[in-house]
Amino acid sequence: MLEKEFAKYWVQLNRGEIKSFPGDFLSSSQTEEIKLPGKVLILGSELFGTYELLDEKGNEFLKVEDIYKAKYILYANMNKPNSIECPVHPEEIKSVVKLYENYLDNLLEQIRKEFKSKFPESKSFPEISNYIFNSLNLKRH
């Protein structure tokens, strides 16, 4: 098995097992709806404690006062929905984001272990893990 075959096989084998954000991490019934543009969003700069969310052309879409809320919106926007449900309480937003980031970190470690067991001398793990995350529409901010 070649490294590229490993990556494709790993994606194919695990696609159905990947948890979705926020649905598989959100437990709150107290949420608010946030309208989204249905486009890719990126994290802009932080200015005086406010974080900008920009569309792919660099136009400001939204400003939020908490990095975890910015991350929550970015993660929830991965499939470009027109709206999302976001917890009302900042502590819950932070908790959900941290749970998701921990999930991604554990997933990456699982991939690393499997890759290193098959290709112990390889230096290609960054490219392979990027391919897998991109194929599964996953991103860690």
JSON list of C-alpha atoms in Angstrom, two decimals:
[
{"chain": "A", "resi": 1, "resn": "MET", "atom": "CA", "xyz": [0.00, 0.00, 0.00]},
{"chain": "A", "resi": 2, "resn": "LEU", "atom": "CA", "xyz": [1.33, 3.40, -0.97]},
{"chain": "A", "resi": 3, "resn": "GLU", "atom": "CA", "xyz": [0.89, 6.52, 1.18]},
{"chain": "A", "resi": 4, "resn": "LYS", "atom": "CA", "xyz": [-1.73, 8.04, -1.15]},
{"chain": "A", "resi": 5, "resn": "GLU", "atom": "CA", "xyz": [-3.63, 4.74, -1.13]},
{"chain": "A", "resi": 6, "resn": "PHE", "atom": "CA", "xyz": [-3.53, 4.81, 2.68]},
{"chain": "A", "resi": 7, "resn": "ALA", "atom": "CA", "xyz": [-5.07, 8.30, 2.69]},
{"chain": "A", "resi": 8, "resn": "LYS", "atom": "CA", "xyz": [-7.84, 7.39, 0.24]},
{"chain": "A", "resi": 9, "resn": "TYR", "atom": "CA", "xyz": [-8.56, 4.13, 2.05]},
{"chain": "A", "resi": 10, "resn": "TRP", "atom": "CA", "xyz": [-8.67, 5.90, 5.44]},
{"chain": "A", "resi": 11, "resn": "VAL", "atom": "CA", "xyz": [-11.15, 8.49, 4.10]},
{"chain": "A", "resi": 12, "resn": "GLN", "atom": "CA", "xyz": [-13.32, 5.82, 2.52]},
{"chain": "A", "resi": 13, "resn": "LEU", "atom": "CA", "xyz": [-13.29, 3.61, 5.62]},
{"chain": "A", "resi": 14, "resn": "ASN", "atom": "CA", "xyz": [-14.02, 6.42, 8.11]},
{"chain": "A", "resi": 15, "resn": "ARG", "atom": "CA", "xyz": [-16.27, 8.85, 6.21]},
{"chain": "A", "resi": 16, "resn": "GLY", "atom": "CA", "xyz": [-19.44, 7.51, 7.84]},
{"chain": "A", "resi": 17, "resn": "GLU", "atom": "CA", "xyz": [-17.91, 7.60, 11.33]},
{"chain": "A", "resi": 18, "resn": "ILE", "atom": "CA", "xyz": [-16.97, 11.29, 11.37]},
{"chain": "A", "resi": 19, "resn": "LYS", "atom": "CA", "xyz": [-19.01, 13.39, 13.78]},
{"chain": "A", "resi": 20, "resn": "SER", "atom": "CA", "xyz": [-20.60, 16.55, 12.47]},
{"chain": "A", "resi": 21, "resn": "PHE", "atom": "CA", "xyz": [-20.39, 19.97, 14.05]},
{"chain": "A", "resi": 22, "resn": "PRO", "atom": "CA", "xyz": [-22.34, 21.31, 15.84]},
{"chain": "A", "resi": 23, "resn": "GLY", "atom": "CA", "xyz": [-25.01, 18.58, 15.89]},
{"chain": "A", "resi": 24, "resn": "ASP", "atom": "CA", "xyz": [-22.97, 15.81, 17.48]},
{"chain": "A", "resi": 25, "resn": "PHE", "atom": "CA", "xyz": [-21.46, 18.14, 20.10]},
{"chain": "A", "resi": 26, "resn": "LEU", "atom": "CA", "xyz": [-24.35, 20.44, 21.01]},
{"chain": "A", "resi": 27, "resn": "SER", "atom": "CA", "xyz": [-26.54, 19.51, 23.97]},
{"chain": "A", "resi": 28, "resn": "SER", "atom": "CA", "xyz": [-28.20, 22.84, 24.72]},
{"chain": "A", "resi": 29, "resn": "SER", "atom": "CA", "xyz": [-31.80, 23.59, 24.09]},
{"chain": "A", "resi": 30, "resn": "GLN", "atom": "CA", "xyz": [-31.12, 27.30, 24.58]},
{"chain": "A", "resi": 31, "resn": "THR", "atom": "CA", "xyz": [-29.86, 28.42, 21.21]},
{"chain": "A", "resi": 32, "resn": "GLU", "atom": "CA", "xyz": [-30.23, 31.33, 18.86]},
{"chain": "A", "resi": 33, "resn": "GLU", "atom": "CA", "xyz": [-30.35, 31.20, 15.10]},
{"chain": "A", "resi": 34, "resn": "ILE", "atom": "CA", "xyz": [-27.53, 32.89, 13.22]},
{"chain": "A", "resi": 35, "resn": "LYS", "atom": "CA", "xyz": [-28.05, 33.57, 9.54]},
{"chain": "A", "resi": 36, "resn": "LEU", "atom": "CA", "xyz": [-25.07, 32.72, 7.35]},
{"chain": "A", "resi": 37, "resn": "PRO", "atom": "CA", "xyz": [-24.20, 33.71, 3.78]},
{"chain": "A", "resi": 38, "resn": "GLY", "atom": "CA", "xyz": [-23.96, 30.17, 2.39]},
{"chain": "A", "resi": 39, "resn": "LYS", "atom": "CA", "xyz": [-20.33, 30.89, 1.46]},
{"chain": "A", "resi": 40, "resn": "VAL", "atom": "CA", "xyz": [-16.90, 30.10, 2.84]},
{"chain": "A", "resi": 41, "resn": "LEU", "atom": "CA", "xyz": [-16.06, 32.22, 5.88]},
{"chain": "A", "resi": 42, "resn": "ILE", "atom": "CA", "xyz": [-12.60, 32.96, 7.23]},
{"chain": "A", "resi": 43, "resn": "LEU", "atom": "CA", "xyz": [-11.38, 34.45, 10.47]},
{"chain": "A", "resi": 44, "resn": "GLY", "atom": "CA", "xyz": [-10.23, 38.01, 9.98]},
{"chain": "A", "resi": 45, "resn": "SER", "atom": "CA", "xyz": [-8.20, 40.06, 12.37]},
{"chain": "A", "resi": 46, "resn": "GLU", "atom": "CA", "xyz": [-8.84, 40.75, 16.03]},
{"chain": "A", "resi": 47, "resn": "LEU", "atom": "CA", "xyz": [-9.24, 44.41, 16.88]},
{"chain": "A", "resi": 48, "resn": "PHE", "atom": "CA", "xyz": [-9.86, 45.58, 20.44]},
{"chain": "A", "resi": 49, "resn": "GLY", "atom": "CA", "xyz": [-11.33, 42.21, 21.46]},
{"chain": "A", "resi": 50, "resn": "THR", "atom": "CA", "xyz": [-13.62, 41.92, 18.44]},
{"chain": "A", "resi": 51, "resn": "TYR", "atom": "CA", "xyz": [-13.11, 39.20, 15.83]},
{"chain": "A", "resi": 52, "resn": "GLU", "atom": "CA", "xyz": [-14.10, 39.64, 12.21]},
{"chain": "A", "resi": 53, "resn": "LEU", "atom": "CA", "xyz": [-15.58, 36.92, 10.08]},
{"chain": "A", "resi": 54, "resn": "LEU", "atom": "CA", "xyz": [-14.98, 37.58, 6.41]},
{"chain": "A", "resi": 55, "resn": "ASP", "atom": "CA", "xyz": [-16.25, 35.99, 3.22]},
{"chain": "A", "resi": 56, "resn": "GLU", "atom": "CA", "xyz": [-13.76, 34.61, 0.70]},
{"chain": "A", "resi": 57, "resn": "LYS", "atom": "CA", "xyz": [-13.51, 38.02, -1.02]},
{"chain": "A", "resi": 58, "resn": "GLY", "atom": "CA", "xyz": [-12.47, 39.70, 2.23]},
{"chain": "A", "resi": 59, "resn": "ASN", "atom": "CA", "xyz": [-15.80, 41.42, 2.86]},
{"chain": "A", "resi": 60, "resn": "GLU", "atom": "CA", "xyz": [-16.82, 41.64, 6.48]},
{"chain": "A", "resi": 61, "resn": "PHE", "atom": "CA", "xyz": [-19.75, 39.39, 7.26]},
{"chain": "A", "resi": 62, "resn": "LEU", "atom": "CA", "xyz": [-19.96, 39.55, 11.05]},
{"chain": "A", "resi": 63, "resn": "LYS", "atom": "CA", "xyz": [-18.11, 40.77, 14.14]},
{"chain": "A", "resi": 64, "resn": "VAL", "atom": "CA", "xyz": [-18.17, 38.82, 17.38]},
{"chain": "A", "resi": 65, "resn": "GLU", "atom": "CA", "xyz": [-16.62, 39.58, 20.75]},
{"chain": "A", "resi": 66, "resn": "ASP", "atom": "CA", "xyz": [-15.47, 36.08, 21.60]},
{"chain": "A", "resi": 67, "resn": "ILE", "atom": "CA", "xyz": [-12.92, 33.87, 19.83]},
{"chain": "A", "resi": 68, "resn": "TYR", "atom": "CA", "xyz": [-14.92, 30.76, 20.70]},
{"chain": "A", "resi": 69, "resn": "LYS", "atom": "CA", "xyz": [-18.06, 32.17, 19.10]},
{"chain": "A", "resi": 70, "resn": "ALA", "atom": "CA", "xyz": [-16.01, 33.02, 16.00]},
{"chain": "A", "resi": 71, "resn": "LYS", "atom": "CA", "xyz": [-14.64, 29.47, 15.89]},
{"chain": "A", "resi": 72, "resn": "TYR", "atom": "CA", "xyz": [-18.10, 28.01, 16.52]},
{"chain": "A", "resi": 73, "resn": "ILE", "atom": "CA", "xyz": [-19.49, 29.88, 13.52]},
{"chain": "A", "resi": 74, "resn": "LEU", "atom": "CA", "xyz": [-16.53, 28.89, 11.33]},
{"chain": "A", "resi": 75, "resn": "TYR", "atom": "CA", "xyz": [-16.80, 25.20, 12.25]},
{"chain": "A", "resi": 76, "resn": "ALA", "atom": "CA", "xyz": [-20.58, 25.18, 11.84]},
{"chain": "A", "resi": 77, "resn": "ASN", "atom": "CA", "xyz": [-20.20, 26.88, 8.45]},
{"chain": "A", "resi": 78, "resn": "MET", "atom": "CA", "xyz": [-18.00, 24.14, 6.94]},
{"chain": "A", "resi": 79, "resn": "ASN", "atom": "CA", "xyz": [-20.91, 22.86, 4.82]},
{"chain": "A", "resi": 80, "resn": "LYS", "atom": "CA", "xyz": [-22.07, 26.41, 4.03]},
{"chain": "A", "resi": 81, "resn": "PRO", "atom": "CA", "xyz": [-25.57, 26.31, 5.55]},
{"chain": "A", "resi": 82, "resn": "ASN", "atom": "CA", "xyz": [-27.87, 29.34, 5.39]},
{"chain": "A", "resi": 83, "resn": "SER", "atom": "CA", "xyz": [-28.27, 29.38, 9.18]},
{"chain": "A", "resi": 84, "resn": "ILE", "atom": "CA", "xyz": [-27.03, 27.61, 12.31]},
{"chain": "A", "resi": 85, "resn": "GLU", "atom": "CA", "xyz": [-28.13, 27.18, 15.89]},
{"chain": "A", "resi": 86, "resn": "CYS", "atom": "CA", "xyz": [-25.67, 28.64, 18.39]},
{"chain": "A", "resi": 87, "resn": "PRO", "atom": "CA", "xyz": [-25.83, 28.30, 22.18]},
{"chain": "A", "resi": 88, "resn": "VAL", "atom": "CA", "xyz": [-26.91, 31.46, 23.97]},
{"chain": "A", "resi": 89, "resn": "HIS", "atom": "CA", "xyz": [-24.42, 31.12, 26.83]},
{"chain": "A", "resi": 90, "resn": "PRO", "atom": "CA", "xyz": [-20.74, 31.88, 26.09]},
{"chain": "A", "resi": 91, "resn": "GLU", "atom": "CA", "xyz": [-19.54, 29.13, 28.46]},
{"chain": "A", "resi": 92, "resn": "GLU", "atom": "CA", "xyz": [-21.45, 26.54, 26.46]},
{"chain": "A", "resi": 93, "resn": "ILE", "atom": "CA", "xyz": [-20.07, 27.85, 23.16]},
{"chain": "A", "resi": 94, "resn": "LYS", "atom": "CA", "xyz": [-16.55, 27.51, 24.58]},
{"chain": "A", "resi": 95, "resn": "SER", "atom": "CA", "xyz": [-17.28, 24.00, 25.86]},
{"chain": "A", "resi": 96, "resn": "VAL", "atom": "CA", "xyz": [-18.69, 22.82, 22.52]},
{"chain": "A", "resi": 97, "resn": "VAL", "atom": "CA", "xyz": [-15.75, 24.28, 20.58]},
{"chain": "A", "resi": 98, "resn": "LYS", "atom": "CA", "xyz": [-13.22, 22.69, 22.95]},
{"chain": "A", "resi": 99, "resn": "LEU", "atom": "CA", "xyz": [-14.97, 19.31, 22.69]},
{"chain": "A", "resi": 100, "resn": "TYR", "atom": "CA", "xyz": [-14.84, 19.53, 18.89]},
{"chain": "A", "resi": 101, "resn": "GLU", "atom": "CA", "xyz": [-11.21, 20.61, 18.79]},
{"chain": "A", "resi": 102, "resn": "ASN", "atom": "CA", "xyz": [-10.32, 17.76, 21.16]},
{"chain": "A", "resi": 103, "resn": "TYR", "atom": "CA", "xyz": [-12.18, 15.38, 18.85]},
{"chain": "A", "resi": 104, "resn": "LEU", "atom": "CA", "xyz": [-10.18, 16.66, 15.86]},
{"chain": "A", "resi": 105, "resn": "ASP", "atom": "CA", "xyz": [-6.91, 16.36, 17.79]},
{"chain": "A", "resi": 106, "resn": "ASN", "atom": "CA", "xyz": [-7.74, 12.76, 18.77]},
{"chain": "A", "resi": 107, "resn": "LEU", "atom": "CA", "xyz": [-8.69, 11.95, 15.18]},
{"chain": "A", "resi": 108, "resn": "LEU", "atom": "CA", "xyz": [-5.39, 13.36, 13.96]},
{"chain": "A", "resi": 109, "resn": "GLU", "atom": "CA", "xyz": [-3.50, 11.30, 16.53]},
{"chain": "A", "resi": 110, "resn": "GLN", "atom": "CA", "xyz": [-5.35, 8.15, 15.44]},
{"chain": "A", "resi": 111, "resn": "ILE", "atom": "CA", "xyz": [-4.39, 8.84, 11.81]},
{"chain": "A", "resi": 112, "resn": "ARG", "atom": "CA", "xyz": [-0.78, 9.50, 12.85]},
{"chain": "A", "resi": 113, "resn": "LYS", "atom": "CA", "xyz": [-0.53, 6.17, 14.72]},
{"chain": "A", "resi": 114, "resn": "GLU", "atom": "CA", "xyz": [-1.96, 4.19, 11.81]},
{"chain": "A", "resi": 115, "resn": "PHE", "atom": "CA", "xyz": [0.23, 6.01, 9.30]},
{"chain": "A", "resi": 116, "resn": "LYS", "atom": "CA", "xyz": [3.43, 5.55, 11.34]},
{"chain": "A", "resi": 117, "resn": "SER", "atom": "CA", "xyz": [2.70, 1.84, 11.81]},
{"chain": "A", "resi": 118, "resn": "LYS", "atom": "CA", "xyz": [2.47, 1.37, 8.03]},
{"chain": "A", "resi": 119, "resn": "PHE", "atom": "CA", "xyz": [5.15, 3.89, 6.99]},
{"chain": "A", "resi": 120, "resn": "PRO", "atom": "CA", "xyz": [7.58, 4.28, 9.91]},
{"chain": "A", "resi": 121, "resn": "GLU", "atom": "CA", "xyz": [10.26, 6.06, 7.87]},
{"chain": "A", "resi": 122, "resn": "SER", "atom": "CA", "xyz": [7.96, 8.43, 5.99]},
{"chain": "A", "resi": 123, "resn": "LYS", "atom": "CA", "xyz": [8.11, 12.20, 6.37]},
{"chain": "A", "resi": 124, "resn": "SER", "atom": "CA", "xyz": [4.85, 12.72, 4.42]},
{"chain": "A", "resi": 125, "resn": "PHE", "atom": "CA", "xyz": [2.42, 12.74, 7.34]},
{"chain": "A", "resi": 126, "resn": "PRO", "atom": "CA", "xyz": [1.58, 16.47, 7.09]},
{"chain": "A", "resi": 127, "resn": "GLU", "atom": "CA", "xyz": [0.54, 16.11, 3.44]},
{"chain": "A", "resi": 128, "resn": "ILE", "atom": "CA", "xyz": [-1.38, 12.89, 4.09]},
{"chain": "A", "resi": 129, "resn": "SER", "atom": "CA", "xyz": [-3.22, 14.29, 7.12]},
{"chain": "A", "resi": 130, "resn": "ASN", "atom": "CA", "xyz": [-4.08, 17.47, 5.18]},
{"chain": "A", "resi": 131, "resn": "TYR", "atom": "CA", "xyz": [-5.47, 15.36, 2.35]},
{"chain": "A", "resi": 132, "resn": "ILE", "atom": "CA", "xyz": [-7.58, 13.32, 4.80]},
{"chain": "A", "resi": 133, "resn": "PHE", "atom": "CA", "xyz": [-8.91, 16.37, 6.65]},
{"chain": "A", "resi": 134, "resn": "ASN", "atom": "CA", "xyz": [-9.71, 18.18, 3.39]},
{"chain": "A", "resi": 135, "resn": "SER", "atom": "CA", "xyz": [-11.42, 15.10, 1.97]},
{"chain": "A", "resi": 136, "resn": "LEU", "atom": "CA", "xyz": [-13.58, 14.85, 5.09]},
{"chain": "A", "resi": 137, "resn": "ASN", "atom": "CA", "xyz": [-14.27, 18.61, 5.12]},
{"chain": "A", "resi": 138, "resn": "LEU", "atom": "CA", "xyz": [-12.57, 19.06, 8.50]},
{"chain": "A", "resi": 139, "resn": "LYS", "atom": "CA", "xyz": [-10.54, 22.04, 9.62]},
{"chain": "A", "resi": 140, "resn": "ARG", "atom": "CA", "xyz": [-8.98, 23.09, 12.92]},
{"chain": "A", "resi": 141, "resn": "HIS", "atom": "CA", "xyz": [-8.80, 26.86, 13.55]}
]
